[in-house]
Each structure stands twice: as structure tokens, then as C-alpha cells.
Amino acid sequence: MITLDLTLPDTRYPIHIGHGLLDQVELILPHLPIPQVAIVTNDVVAPLYLERLTRQLESHGVHCIPVILPDGEAHKNWQTLNLIFDALLGANAERKTTLIALGGGVIGDMTGFAAACYQRGAPFIQIPTTLLAQVDSSVGGKTAINHPLGKNMIGAFYQPKLVLADMDLLATLPERELSAGIAEVIKYGLLGDADFLAWLEANMDKLRARDPAALQYAVRRSCEMKAEIVGQDEKEQGVRALLNLGHTFGHAIEAGLGYGHWLHGEAVGAGMVLAAAASQALGWLSAEDVQRVVTLIDAAGLPVRSPDFGVDEWMRHMGHDKKVESGVIRFILLKQLGQAVIQPGLPPALLDTLFSGPHI
Ligand code: NAD
Ligand code: MG
């Protein structure tokens, strides 16, 4: 097991990454102010891992309140959030009861937001069970639910007390979800670490075969980079925006196709190809650089071509992105492979070409 620290101005928490961590409750116990937890999970993850965690905790005298939500992004809303509050209040949970998120990013985001709200703030712990959640959503304290008019529009910055990333839990993850998580891993290489990018090119087969050492290294390097960036800019006033590489395009793909058709990571994969193509159009990347990006994303089992919406629809969907500031879309592009920059706005002619080019 390795442990990273996320250090913020007024808090600091450990991120443990390793194998068999779900059974090592001694990692959790010191973080519980009282011996009571609510384990929030869903009806897919609960049959796999809930009983194991509950048994371990209860054997150490911790009372566990199970909260099993319906699975899926479609349920990341007020109605489902309220089920968490129903369960907490129904069980007389206190302000010091710790909420444990046991699941992917949907469970992590909802549990974190519930913890931020419950009695004005209860402690919470992330046990991410998807690769995407391990490398991205469980770290950094962004929590949210969706509104019918926009994804993640209602939420809070609220940091966990602990992140426990157990590689073994990825064994049951569907192939498509694994690839979606790899998209976010590739993102870190592209935005800030050319050596890691080269490592990913050399080790993609191992990652997709779930080689334990390769997975652990990928999660570790991703979390290191996320922790470093969030440590500099918790509330996304600057450098944290770089983590949105591929996401402005990706969110437009998700919205344009209707949420749920492509997984988030798939849309980010194709979105990173567009970001690379736009960077080439600005003269920052070479054709060979773009080809490297395309080859790697394809090797990860992700789509490299975006849907053909037409430029007007692209602009409309990108206009709804949270990265829009005073009407200007802040694109995250690549100065070179391994170095992302914020680019406020792009020339209309470039966007026209981009959205009718070979990457569409
Ligand atoms: P998810 O939570 O929907 O999980 C994907 C699927 O895998 C679900 O069906 C889930 O039940 C299942 N699953 C989870 N763990 C499993 C396991 N170990 N074995 C088998 N099946 C398992 O999706 P996700 O990709 O983990 O997360 C996406 C969500 O994360 C989105 O809502 C997105 O907005 C959010 N997100 C948040 C942040 C952040 O900073 N807070 C960052 C990125 C993404
Ligand atoms: Mg993402």
C-alpha cells in the first residue's frame, strides 16, 4: 500500500492505494469520531462488497447503517439524495456519524454532498470502486447532484477525511467502465506529465488486462497529479481548470447525444482528440503528436471520433459548460504533449474546421 497526502490550506487527508484495503478496517477506524457509520452504496455494488465491509466494521464495534440507492447517473438527483437523508434521520444518525461512499463517482458525489448538508456537515470517507472514481472523483472534494437543466449543477466543495482505493475492487468492473476510467488516466499524462504518457503507451495492454502493479501505478500517478493540482487551487480559480482537458468537448458530446449513451470517459476520450486537433490547428502540436493521442485513446478501447453535430449544436452544448466565463468558452488545449494550457475562446473559422474535420 502507498499513501499520498492531499494538503489544503485548512485540511489534509490521506489517500491509501493498494490491495485488500477493504478488509483493513484499521485504516478507517482512526477517522471515525464515533463508532457509527452510514455506508452509502447502490444495488450493483452492494451485493459485491457491502457485506464484507459491514462485517469488518461491526467486528470492531462500529454500528453500520446501510443505504442502498438505485444504480446509475439517472438517479444522481434530489429524490435519491433525499433517500440518504431519510435513512440517516430514520436511524437517528448524528452529526458525527461518518458517511462512507462505497461505489463509483455517482455514489461518491452524492454521498459527499449529503455529508456536506447533513446537520450542516458530517464527516465522510471515500471508498471508490471504479477506476474513474479512484483516479478522479474521489479525490478533491467536488460533490454534486444533477439538475434536469444541467449536470453537477447543485453541489458543494466538501473534502473527505480519507480516500481508500483498493485495486482488488476493480476486478468486477465491466470492461467499458475500465476503459472510461483509463480516459481520465490518459488525461493526466497529456495535461502534465509526458513521461507518464509514454508509460501509458508502453503499458496500455497491462492496464486493460488489469495487471495489479500497472493499475496501482496508474492510480498512484493520477492521484499524485490530482492532489498536487487541487492542493494549489481547491476551488478552481486557476490551475484546477486544466483537469478539464477533453471535458468541454466531452460534455457537449454527452449532452448532444443525450446522457447515458456514451459513458463520461468515452466522451472525454473523443474530446481529448478534439483538444489535440485544435492544438494542432494553433500550431502547438504536430500531426505526429495528434496521431500519438489518437493511437493511445484507441488502444484504451475508447472512441476517437466525435459525433457529427454540426458547429451550431456543438457551440450550443459547449455554451452550457461550467467552464464558460462571461460568455467565453475556456478551452483546455495542449501547448505540447504533457503541457496543457487554458485558452479563452477560439477563432470561429478554427471551430468550423474542427467540427467538420476528420476527427468528427
Ligand atoms: P458510476 O458511479 O455510475 O459507476 C459506473 C458503473 O459501475 C455503475 O453501474 C456502478 O454501479 C458500477 N460499479 C461501480 N463499482 C463497481 C465494481 N467494483 N464492480 C462492478 N460494478 C461496479 O460511474 P463512474 O464512472 O464511477 O462516475 C461517474 C460520475 O462521477 C459522474 O456522475 C461524474 O459527474 C462524477 N465525477 C465527479 C468528479 C468529481 O471531481 N467529483 C470527477 C469525475 C467524475
Ligand atoms: Mg471527468
CSV table of N, CA and C in Angstrom, one decimal, residues 131-272:
chain,number,residue,atom,x,y,z
A,131,LEU,N,-12.5,2.6,-11.5
A,131,LEU,CA,-11.2,3.3,-11.8
A,131,LEU,C,-11.4,4.8,-11.9
A,132,LEU,N,-12.5,5.2,-12.6
A,132,LEU,CA,-12.7,6.6,-12.7
A,132,LEU,C,-12.8,7.3,-11.3
A,133,ALA,N,-13.5,6.7,-10.4
A,133,ALA,CA,-13.6,7.3,-9.1
A,133,ALA,C,-12.3,7.2,-8.4
A,134,GLN,N,-11.5,6.2,-8.6
A,134,GLN,CA,-10.2,6.1,-7.9
A,134,GLN,C,-9.2,7.1,-8.3
A,135,VAL,N,-9.2,7.5,-9.6
A,135,VAL,CA,-8.2,8.4,-10.2
A,135,VAL,C,-8.8,9.8,-10.2
A,136,ASP,N,-10.0,10.0,-10.0
A,136,ASP,CA,-10.6,11.3,-10.3
A,136,ASP,C,-11.6,11.8,-9.2
A,137,SER,N,-12.8,11.2,-9.2
A,137,SER,CA,-13.9,11.8,-8.5
A,137,SER,C,-13.8,11.7,-7.0
A,138,SER,N,-13.0,10.7,-6.5
A,138,SER,CA,-13.0,10.5,-5.0
A,138,SER,C,-12.0,11.5,-4.4
A,139,VAL,N,-11.1,12.1,-5.2
A,139,VAL,CA,-10.1,13.0,-4.7
A,139,VAL,C,-10.4,14.4,-5.1
A,140,GLY,N,-10.4,15.3,-4.1
A,140,GLY,CA,-10.5,16.7,-4.5
A,140,GLY,C,-11.7,17.5,-4.0
A,141,GLY,N,-12.7,16.7,-3.5
A,141,GLY,CA,-13.8,17.4,-2.7
A,141,GLY,C,-14.9,18.0,-3.5
A,142,LYS,N,-15.0,17.8,-4.8
A,142,LYS,CA,-16.1,18.2,-5.6
A,142,LYS,C,-17.3,17.3,-5.4
A,143,THR,N,-18.4,17.7,-4.9
A,143,THR,CA,-19.6,16.9,-4.7
A,143,THR,C,-20.7,17.5,-5.4
A,144,ALA,N,-21.7,16.7,-5.8
A,144,ALA,CA,-22.8,17.3,-6.6
A,144,ALA,C,-23.9,16.3,-6.9
A,145,ILE,N,-25.0,16.9,-7.2
A,145,ILE,CA,-26.1,16.1,-7.9
A,145,ILE,C,-26.4,16.8,-9.2
A,146,ASN,N,-27.2,16.2,-10.1
A,146,ASN,CA,-27.6,16.8,-11.3
A,146,ASN,C,-28.9,17.5,-11.1
A,147,HIS,N,-29.2,18.5,-12.0
A,147,HIS,CA,-30.5,19.1,-12.1
A,147,HIS,C,-31.0,18.8,-13.5
A,148,PRO,N,-32.3,18.7,-13.7
A,148,PRO,CA,-32.7,18.4,-15.1
A,148,PRO,C,-32.2,19.4,-16.1
A,149,LEU,N,-31.8,20.6,-15.7
A,149,LEU,CA,-31.3,21.5,-16.6
A,149,LEU,C,-29.7,21.5,-16.7
A,150,GLY,N,-29.1,20.7,-15.9
A,150,GLY,CA,-27.6,20.7,-16.0
A,150,GLY,C,-27.0,19.7,-15.1
A,151,LYS,N,-25.9,19.0,-15.6
A,151,LYS,CA,-25.2,18.0,-14.8
A,151,LYS,C,-24.3,18.7,-13.7
A,152,ASN,N,-24.3,18.1,-12.6
A,152,ASN,CA,-23.5,18.6,-11.4
A,152,ASN,C,-23.7,20.0,-11.1
A,153,MET,N,-24.9,20.5,-11.3
A,153,MET,CA,-25.2,22.0,-11.1
A,153,MET,C,-25.5,22.3,-9.7
A,154,ILE,N,-25.8,21.3,-8.9
A,154,ILE,CA,-26.1,21.6,-7.5
A,154,ILE,C,-25.1,20.8,-6.6
A,155,GLY,N,-24.3,21.6,-5.9
A,155,GLY,CA,-23.2,20.8,-5.1
A,155,GLY,C,-22.4,21.7,-4.2
A,156,ALA,N,-21.4,21.1,-3.7
A,156,ALA,CA,-20.5,21.8,-2.7
A,156,ALA,C,-19.1,21.3,-2.8
A,157,PHE,N,-18.2,22.2,-2.5
A,157,PHE,CA,-16.8,21.7,-2.2
A,157,PHE,C,-16.8,21.1,-0.8
A,158,TYR,N,-16.5,19.9,-0.7
A,158,TYR,CA,-16.5,19.3,0.7
A,158,TYR,C,-15.6,18.1,0.7
A,159,GLN,N,-14.5,18.2,1.5
A,159,GLN,CA,-13.4,17.2,1.4
A,159,GLN,C,-13.7,16.0,2.3
A,160,PRO,N,-13.3,14.8,1.8
A,160,PRO,CA,-13.4,13.6,2.6
A,160,PRO,C,-12.3,13.6,3.7
A,161,LYS,N,-12.5,12.7,4.7
A,161,LYS,CA,-11.5,12.6,5.7
A,161,LYS,C,-10.4,11.6,5.3
A,162,LEU,N,-10.8,10.8,4.3
A,162,LEU,CA,-9.9,9.6,3.9
A,162,LEU,C,-10.4,9.1,2.5
A,163,VAL,N,-9.4,8.7,1.7
A,163,VAL,CA,-9.8,8.0,0.5
A,163,VAL,C,-9.1,6.7,0.5
A,164,LEU,N,-9.8,5.6,0.3
A,164,LEU,CA,-9.3,4.3,0.3
A,164,LEU,C,-9.5,3.6,-1.1
A,165,ALA,N,-8.5,3.5,-1.9
A,165,ALA,CA,-8.6,3.0,-3.2
A,165,ALA,C,-8.0,1.6,-3.2
A,166,ASP,N,-8.9,0.6,-3.3
A,166,ASP,CA,-8.5,-0.8,-3.3
A,166,ASP,C,-8.6,-1.3,-4.7
A,167,MET,N,-7.4,-1.7,-5.2
A,167,MET,CA,-7.3,-2.1,-6.6
A,167,MET,C,-8.1,-3.4,-6.8
A,168,ASP,N,-8.2,-4.2,-5.8
A,168,ASP,CA,-9.0,-5.5,-5.9
A,168,ASP,C,-10.4,-5.3,-6.3
A,169,LEU,N,-11.0,-4.2,-5.9
A,169,LEU,CA,-12.4,-3.9,-6.2
A,169,LEU,C,-12.6,-3.7,-7.7
A,170,LEU,N,-11.6,-3.5,-8.5
A,170,LEU,CA,-11.7,-3.2,-9.9
A,170,LEU,C,-11.9,-4.5,-10.7
A,171,ALA,N,-11.7,-5.7,-10.0
A,171,ALA,CA,-11.8,-7.0,-10.7
A,171,ALA,C,-13.2,-7.2,-11.3
A,172,THR,N,-14.2,-6.6,-10.6
A,172,THR,CA,-15.6,-6.9,-11.1
A,172,THR,C,-16.1,-5.8,-12.0
A,173,LEU,N,-15.3,-4.8,-12.3
A,173,LEU,CA,-15.7,-3.7,-13.1
A,173,LEU,C,-15.9,-4.1,-14.6
A,174,PRO,N,-17.1,-3.7,-15.2
A,174,PRO,CA,-17.2,-4.0,-16.6
A,174,PRO,C,-16.1,-3.4,-17.5
A,175,GLU,N,-15.8,-4.1,-18.5
A,175,GLU,CA,-14.7,-3.6,-19.4
A,175,GLU,C,-14.9,-2.2,-19.9
A,176,ARG,N,-16.1,-1.8,-20.3
A,176,ARG,CA,-16.4,-0.5,-20.8
A,176,ARG,C,-16.1,0.6,-19.7
A,177,GLU,N,-16.4,0.2,-18.5
A,177,GLU,CA,-16.2,1.2,-17.4
A,177,GLU,C,-14.7,1.3,-17.1
A,178,LEU,N,-13.9,0.2,-17.3
A,178,LEU,CA,-12.5,0.3,-17.1
A,178,LEU,C,-11.9,1.2,-18.1
A,179,SER,N,-12.3,1.1,-19.3
A,179,SER,CA,-11.8,2.0,-20.4
A,179,SER,C,-12.1,3.4,-20.1
A,180,ALA,N,-13.4,3.6,-19.6
A,180,ALA,CA,-13.8,5.0,-19.3
A,180,ALA,C,-12.9,5.6,-18.2
A,181,GLY,N,-12.5,4.8,-17.3
A,181,GLY,CA,-11.6,5.3,-16.2
A,181,GLY,C,-10.2,5.6,-16.8
A,182,ILE,N,-9.8,4.7,-17.8
A,182,ILE,CA,-8.4,4.9,-18.4
A,182,ILE,C,-8.4,6.3,-19.1
A,183,ALA,N,-9.5,6.7,-19.6
A,183,ALA,CA,-9.6,8.0,-20.3
A,183,ALA,C,-9.1,9.1,-19.3
A,184,GLU,N,-9.5,9.1,-18.1
A,184,GLU,CA,-9.1,10.1,-17.1
A,184,GLU,C,-7.6,9.9,-16.8
A,185,VAL,N,-7.1,8.7,-16.8
A,185,VAL,CA,-5.7,8.5,-16.5
A,185,VAL,C,-4.9,9.1,-17.7
A,186,ILE,N,-5.3,8.8,-18.9
A,186,ILE,CA,-4.6,9.4,-20.0
A,186,ILE,C,-4.6,11.0,-19.9
A,187,LYS,N,-5.7,11.5,-19.5
A,187,LYS,CA,-5.8,12.9,-19.3
A,187,LYS,C,-4.6,13.5,-18.5
A,188,TYR,N,-4.3,12.8,-17.4
A,188,TYR,CA,-3.2,13.3,-16.5
A,188,TYR,C,-1.9,13.3,-17.3
A,189,GLY,N,-1.6,12.3,-18.1
A,189,GLY,CA,-0.4,12.3,-18.8
A,189,GLY,C,-0.3,13.4,-19.8
A,190,LEU,N,-1.4,13.6,-20.5
A,190,LEU,CA,-1.5,14.6,-21.6
A,190,LEU,C,-1.4,16.0,-21.0
A,191,LEU,N,-2.0,16.2,-19.8
A,191,LEU,CA,-2.0,17.6,-19.3
A,191,LEU,C,-0.8,18.0,-18.6
A,192,GLY,N,0.0,17.0,-18.0
A,192,GLY,CA,1.1,17.5,-17.2
A,192,GLY,C,2.3,16.6,-17.0
A,193,ASP,N,2.3,15.4,-17.7
A,193,ASP,CA,3.5,14.5,-17.5
A,193,ASP,C,3.8,13.7,-18.7
A,194,ALA,N,4.7,14.1,-19.5
A,194,ALA,CA,5.0,13.4,-20.8
A,194,ALA,C,5.6,12.1,-20.5
A,195,ASP,N,6.3,11.9,-19.4
A,195,ASP,CA,6.9,10.6,-19.1
A,195,ASP,C,5.8,9.6,-18.7
A,196,PHE,N,4.8,10.1,-18.0
A,196,PHE,CA,3.6,9.2,-17.7
A,196,PHE,C,2.9,8.8,-19.0
A,197,LEU,N,2.8,9.8,-19.9
A,197,LEU,CA,2.1,9.5,-21.1
A,197,LEU,C,2.9,8.3,-21.9
A,198,ALA,N,4.2,8.4,-21.9
A,198,ALA,CA,5.0,7.4,-22.5
A,198,ALA,C,4.8,6.1,-21.8
A,199,TRP,N,4.7,6.1,-20.5
A,199,TRP,CA,4.5,4.9,-19.7
A,199,TRP,C,3.1,4.3,-20.1
A,200,LEU,N,2.2,5.1,-20.2
A,200,LEU,CA,0.8,4.6,-20.6
A,200,LEU,C,0.9,4.0,-22.0
A,201,GLU,N,1.6,4.6,-22.9
A,201,GLU,CA,1.7,4.0,-24.2
A,201,GLU,C,2.3,2.6,-24.2
A,202,ALA,N,3.3,2.5,-23.3
A,202,ALA,CA,4.0,1.2,-23.2
A,202,ALA,C,3.2,0.1,-22.3
A,203,ASN,N,2.3,0.6,-21.5
A,203,ASN,CA,1.6,-0.3,-20.6
A,203,ASN,C,0.1,-0.4,-20.7
A,204,MET,N,-0.4,0.1,-21.9
A,204,MET,CA,-1.8,0.0,-22.0
A,204,MET,C,-2.4,-1.4,-22.0
A,205,ASP,N,-1.7,-2.3,-22.6
A,205,ASP,CA,-2.2,-3.7,-22.6
A,205,ASP,C,-2.3,-4.2,-21.2
A,206,LYS,N,-1.3,-3.9,-20.4
A,206,LYS,CA,-1.3,-4.4,-19.0
A,206,LYS,C,-2.5,-3.8,-18.2
A,207,LEU,N,-2.7,-2.5,-18.5
A,207,LEU,CA,-3.8,-1.9,-17.8
A,207,LEU,C,-5.1,-2.5,-18.1
A,208,ARG,N,-5.3,-2.7,-19.4
A,208,ARG,CA,-6.6,-3.3,-19.8
A,208,ARG,C,-6.8,-4.7,-19.4
A,209,ALA,N,-5.6,-5.4,-19.1
A,209,ALA,CA,-5.7,-6.8,-18.6
A,209,ALA,C,-5.7,-6.8,-17.1
A,210,ARG,N,-5.8,-5.6,-16.5
A,210,ARG,CA,-5.9,-5.3,-15.0
A,210,ARG,C,-4.7,-5.9,-14.3
A,211,ASP,N,-3.6,-5.8,-14.9
A,211,ASP,CA,-2.4,-6.2,-14.2
A,211,ASP,C,-2.3,-5.3,-12.9
A,212,PRO,N,-2.2,-6.0,-11.7
A,212,PRO,CA,-2.3,-5.3,-10.5
A,212,PRO,C,-1.2,-4.2,-10.3
A,213,ALA,N,0.0,-4.5,-10.7
A,213,ALA,CA,1.1,-3.5,-10.5
A,213,ALA,C,0.8,-2.3,-11.4
A,214,ALA,N,0.4,-2.5,-12.6
A,214,ALA,CA,0.2,-1.5,-13.6
A,214,ALA,C,-1.0,-0.6,-13.1
A,215,LEU,N,-2.0,-1.2,-12.6
A,215,LEU,CA,-3.2,-0.4,-12.2
A,215,LEU,C,-2.8,0.4,-11.0
A,216,GLN,N,-2.0,-0.2,-10.1
A,216,GLN,CA,-1.7,0.6,-8.9
A,216,GLN,C,-0.8,1.8,-9.3
A,217,TYR,N,0.1,1.6,-10.2
A,217,TYR,CA,1.0,2.7,-10.6
A,217,TYR,C,0.1,3.8,-11.3
A,218,ALA,N,-0.8,3.4,-12.2
A,218,ALA,CA,-1.7,4.4,-12.9
A,218,ALA,C,-2.5,5.2,-11.9
A,219,VAL,N,-3.1,4.5,-10.9
A,219,VAL,CA,-3.9,5.2,-9.9
A,219,VAL,C,-3.0,6.1,-9.1
A,220,ARG,N,-1.9,5.6,-8.7
A,220,ARG,CA,-1.0,6.4,-7.9
A,220,ARG,C,-0.5,7.7,-8.6
A,221,ARG,N,-0.1,7.6,-9.8
A,221,ARG,CA,0.4,8.8,-10.5
A,221,ARG,C,-0.7,9.7,-10.8
A,222,SER,N,-1.9,9.2,-11.1
A,222,SER,CA,-3.1,10.1,-11.3
A,222,SER,C,-3.5,10.8,-10.0
A,223,CYS,N,-3.5,10.1,-8.9
A,223,CYS,CA,-3.9,10.8,-7.7
A,223,CYS,C,-2.8,11.8,-7.2
A,224,GLU,N,-1.5,11.4,-7.5
A,224,GLU,CA,-0.5,12.4,-7.2
A,224,GLU,C,-0.7,13.7,-7.9
A,225,MET,N,-1.0,13.6,-9.2
A,225,MET,CA,-1.2,14.8,-10.0
A,225,MET,C,-2.5,15.5,-9.6
A,226,LYS,N,-3.5,14.8,-9.3
A,226,LYS,CA,-4.8,15.5,-8.9
A,226,LYS,C,-4.5,16.2,-7.6
A,227,ALA,N,-3.9,15.5,-6.6
A,227,ALA,CA,-3.7,16.0,-5.3
A,227,ALA,C,-2.8,17.3,-5.4
A,228,GLU,N,-1.8,17.3,-6.3
A,228,GLU,CA,-1.0,18.4,-6.4
A,228,GLU,C,-1.7,19.6,-7.0
A,229,ILE,N,-2.5,19.4,-8.0
A,229,ILE,CA,-3.3,20.4,-8.6
A,229,ILE,C,-4.3,21.0,-7.7
A,230,VAL,N,-5.1,20.1,-7.0
A,230,VAL,CA,-6.1,20.6,-6.1
A,230,VAL,C,-5.5,21.3,-4.9
A,231,GLY,N,-4.3,20.8,-4.5
A,231,GLY,CA,-3.6,21.5,-3.4
A,231,GLY,C,-3.3,22.9,-3.7
A,232,GLN,N,-3.1,23.2,-5.0
A,232,GLN,CA,-2.8,24.6,-5.4
A,232,GLN,C,-4.0,25.4,-5.6
A,233,ASP,N,-5.1,24.8,-5.9
A,233,ASP,CA,-6.3,25.5,-6.3
A,233,ASP,C,-7.6,24.7,-6.1
A,234,GLU,N,-8.0,24.7,-4.8
A,234,GLU,CA,-9.1,23.9,-4.4
A,234,GLU,C,-10.4,24.3,-5.1
A,235,LYS,N,-10.7,25.5,-5.2
A,235,LYS,CA,-12.0,26.0,-5.7
A,235,LYS,C,-12.0,26.3,-7.2
A,236,GLU,N,-11.0,25.8,-8.0
A,236,GLU,CA,-10.9,26.0,-9.4
A,236,GLU,C,-11.0,27.5,-9.8
A,237,GLN,N,-10.0,28.2,-9.3
A,237,GLN,CA,-9.9,29.6,-9.8
A,237,GLN,C,-8.8,29.8,-10.8
A,238,GLY,N,-8.0,28.7,-11.0
A,238,GLY,CA,-6.9,28.8,-11.9
A,238,GLY,C,-6.5,27.4,-12.4
A,239,VAL,N,-5.4,26.9,-11.9
A,239,VAL,CA,-4.8,25.7,-12.5
A,239,VAL,C,-5.7,24.4,-12.5
A,240,ARG,N,-6.7,24.4,-11.5
A,240,ARG,CA,-7.5,23.2,-11.5
A,240,ARG,C,-8.3,23.0,-12.8
A,241,ALA,N,-8.6,24.1,-13.5
A,241,ALA,CA,-9.3,24.0,-14.7
A,241,ALA,C,-8.6,23.1,-15.7
A,242,LEU,N,-7.3,22.9,-15.6
A,242,LEU,CA,-6.5,22.0,-16.5
A,242,LEU,C,-7.1,20.6,-16.5
A,243,LEU,N,-7.6,20.2,-15.3
A,243,LEU,CA,-8.2,18.9,-15.2
A,243,LEU,C,-9.4,18.7,-16.1
A,244,ASN,N,-9.9,19.7,-16.7
A,244,ASN,CA,-11.0,19.6,-17.6
A,244,ASN,C,-10.6,19.4,-19.0
A,245,LEU,N,-9.3,19.0,-19.3
A,245,LEU,CA,-8.9,18.7,-20.6
A,245,LEU,C,-9.8,17.6,-21.2
A,246,GLY,N,-10.3,17.9,-22.4
A,246,GLY,CA,-11.2,17.0,-23.1
A,246,GLY,C,-12.6,17.1,-22.6
A,247,HIS,N,-12.9,17.8,-21.5
A,247,HIS,CA,-14.2,17.8,-20.9
A,247,HIS,C,-15.2,18.8,-21.5
A,248,THR,N,-14.7,19.9,-22.0
A,248,THR,CA,-15.7,20.9,-22.7
A,248,THR,C,-16.3,20.2,-23.9
A,249,PHE,N,-15.4,19.6,-24.7
A,249,PHE,CA,-15.9,18.8,-25.9
A,249,PHE,C,-16.7,17.6,-25.4
A,250,GLY,N,-16.2,16.9,-24.4
A,250,GLY,CA,-16.8,15.7,-23.9
A,250,GLY,C,-18.2,16.0,-23.3
A,251,HIS,N,-18.4,17.1,-22.6
A,251,HIS,CA,-19.7,17.4,-22.0
A,251,HIS,C,-20.7,17.7,-23.2
A,252,ALA,N,-20.2,18.3,-24.2
A,252,ALA,CA,-21.1,18.6,-25.4
A,252,ALA,C,-21.5,17.3,-26.0
A,253,ILE,N,-20.6,16.3,-26.1
A,253,ILE,CA,-21.0,15.0,-26.7
A,253,ILE,C,-22.0,14.4,-25.8
A,254,GLU,N,-21.8,14.4,-24.5
A,254,GLU,CA,-22.8,13.7,-23.6
A,254,GLU,C,-24.1,14.4,-23.7
A,255,ALA,N,-24.1,15.7,-23.7
A,255,ALA,CA,-25.4,16.5,-23.8
A,255,ALA,C,-26.1,16.3,-25.1
A,256,GLY,N,-25.2,16.3,-26.2
A,256,GLY,CA,-25.8,16.3,-27.5
A,256,GLY,C,-26.4,14.9,-27.9
A,257,LEU,N,-25.8,13.9,-27.4
A,257,LEU,CA,-26.3,12.5,-27.6
A,257,LEU,C,-27.4,12.1,-26.7
A,258,GLY,N,-27.5,12.9,-25.6
A,258,GLY,CA,-28.4,12.5,-24.5
A,258,GLY,C,-27.6,11.7,-23.5
A,259,TYR,N,-27.6,12.1,-22.2
A,259,TYR,CA,-26.8,11.5,-21.2
A,259,TYR,C,-27.1,10.0,-21.2
A,260,GLY,N,-26.0,9.2,-21.0
A,260,GLY,CA,-26.2,7.8,-20.9
A,260,GLY,C,-25.9,7.0,-22.1
A,261,HIS,N,-25.7,7.7,-23.3
A,261,HIS,CA,-25.4,6.9,-24.5
A,261,HIS,C,-23.9,6.6,-24.5
A,262,TRP,N,-23.1,7.6,-24.4
A,262,TRP,CA,-21.7,7.4,-24.2
A,262,TRP,C,-21.4,7.6,-22.7
A,263,LEU,N,-20.5,6.8,-22.2
A,263,LEU,CA,-20.0,7.0,-20.8
A,263,LEU,C,-19.2,8.3,-20.8
A,264,HIS,N,-19.1,8.9,-19.6
A,264,HIS,CA,-18.4,10.2,-19.5
A,264,HIS,C,-16.9,10.0,-20.0
A,265,GLY,N,-16.3,8.9,-19.6
A,265,GLY,CA,-14.9,8.7,-20.0
A,265,GLY,C,-14.8,8.6,-21.5
A,266,GLU,N,-15.8,7.9,-22.1
A,266,GLU,CA,-15.7,7.8,-23.6
A,266,GLU,C,-15.8,9.1,-24.3
A,267,ALA,N,-16.7,10.0,-23.7
A,267,ALA,CA,-16.8,11.3,-24.3
A,267,ALA,C,-15.6,12.1,-24.1
A,268,VAL,N,-14.9,11.9,-22.9
A,268,VAL,CA,-13.7,12.6,-22.6
A,268,VAL,C,-12.6,12.2,-23.6
A,269,GLY,N,-12.6,10.9,-23.9
A,269,GLY,CA,-11.6,10.3,-24.8
A,269,GLY,C,-11.7,11.0,-26.2
A,270,ALA,N,-12.9,11.0,-26.8
A,270,ALA,CA,-13.1,11.7,-28.1
A,270,ALA,C,-12.8,13.2,-27.9
A,271,GLY,N,-13.2,13.7,-26.8
A,271,GLY,CA,-13.0,15.1,-26.5
A,271,GLY,C,-11.5,15.5,-26.5
A,272,MET,N,-10.6,14.6,-26.0
A,272,MET,CA,-9.2,14.9,-25.9
A,272,MET,C,-8.6,14.8,-27.4
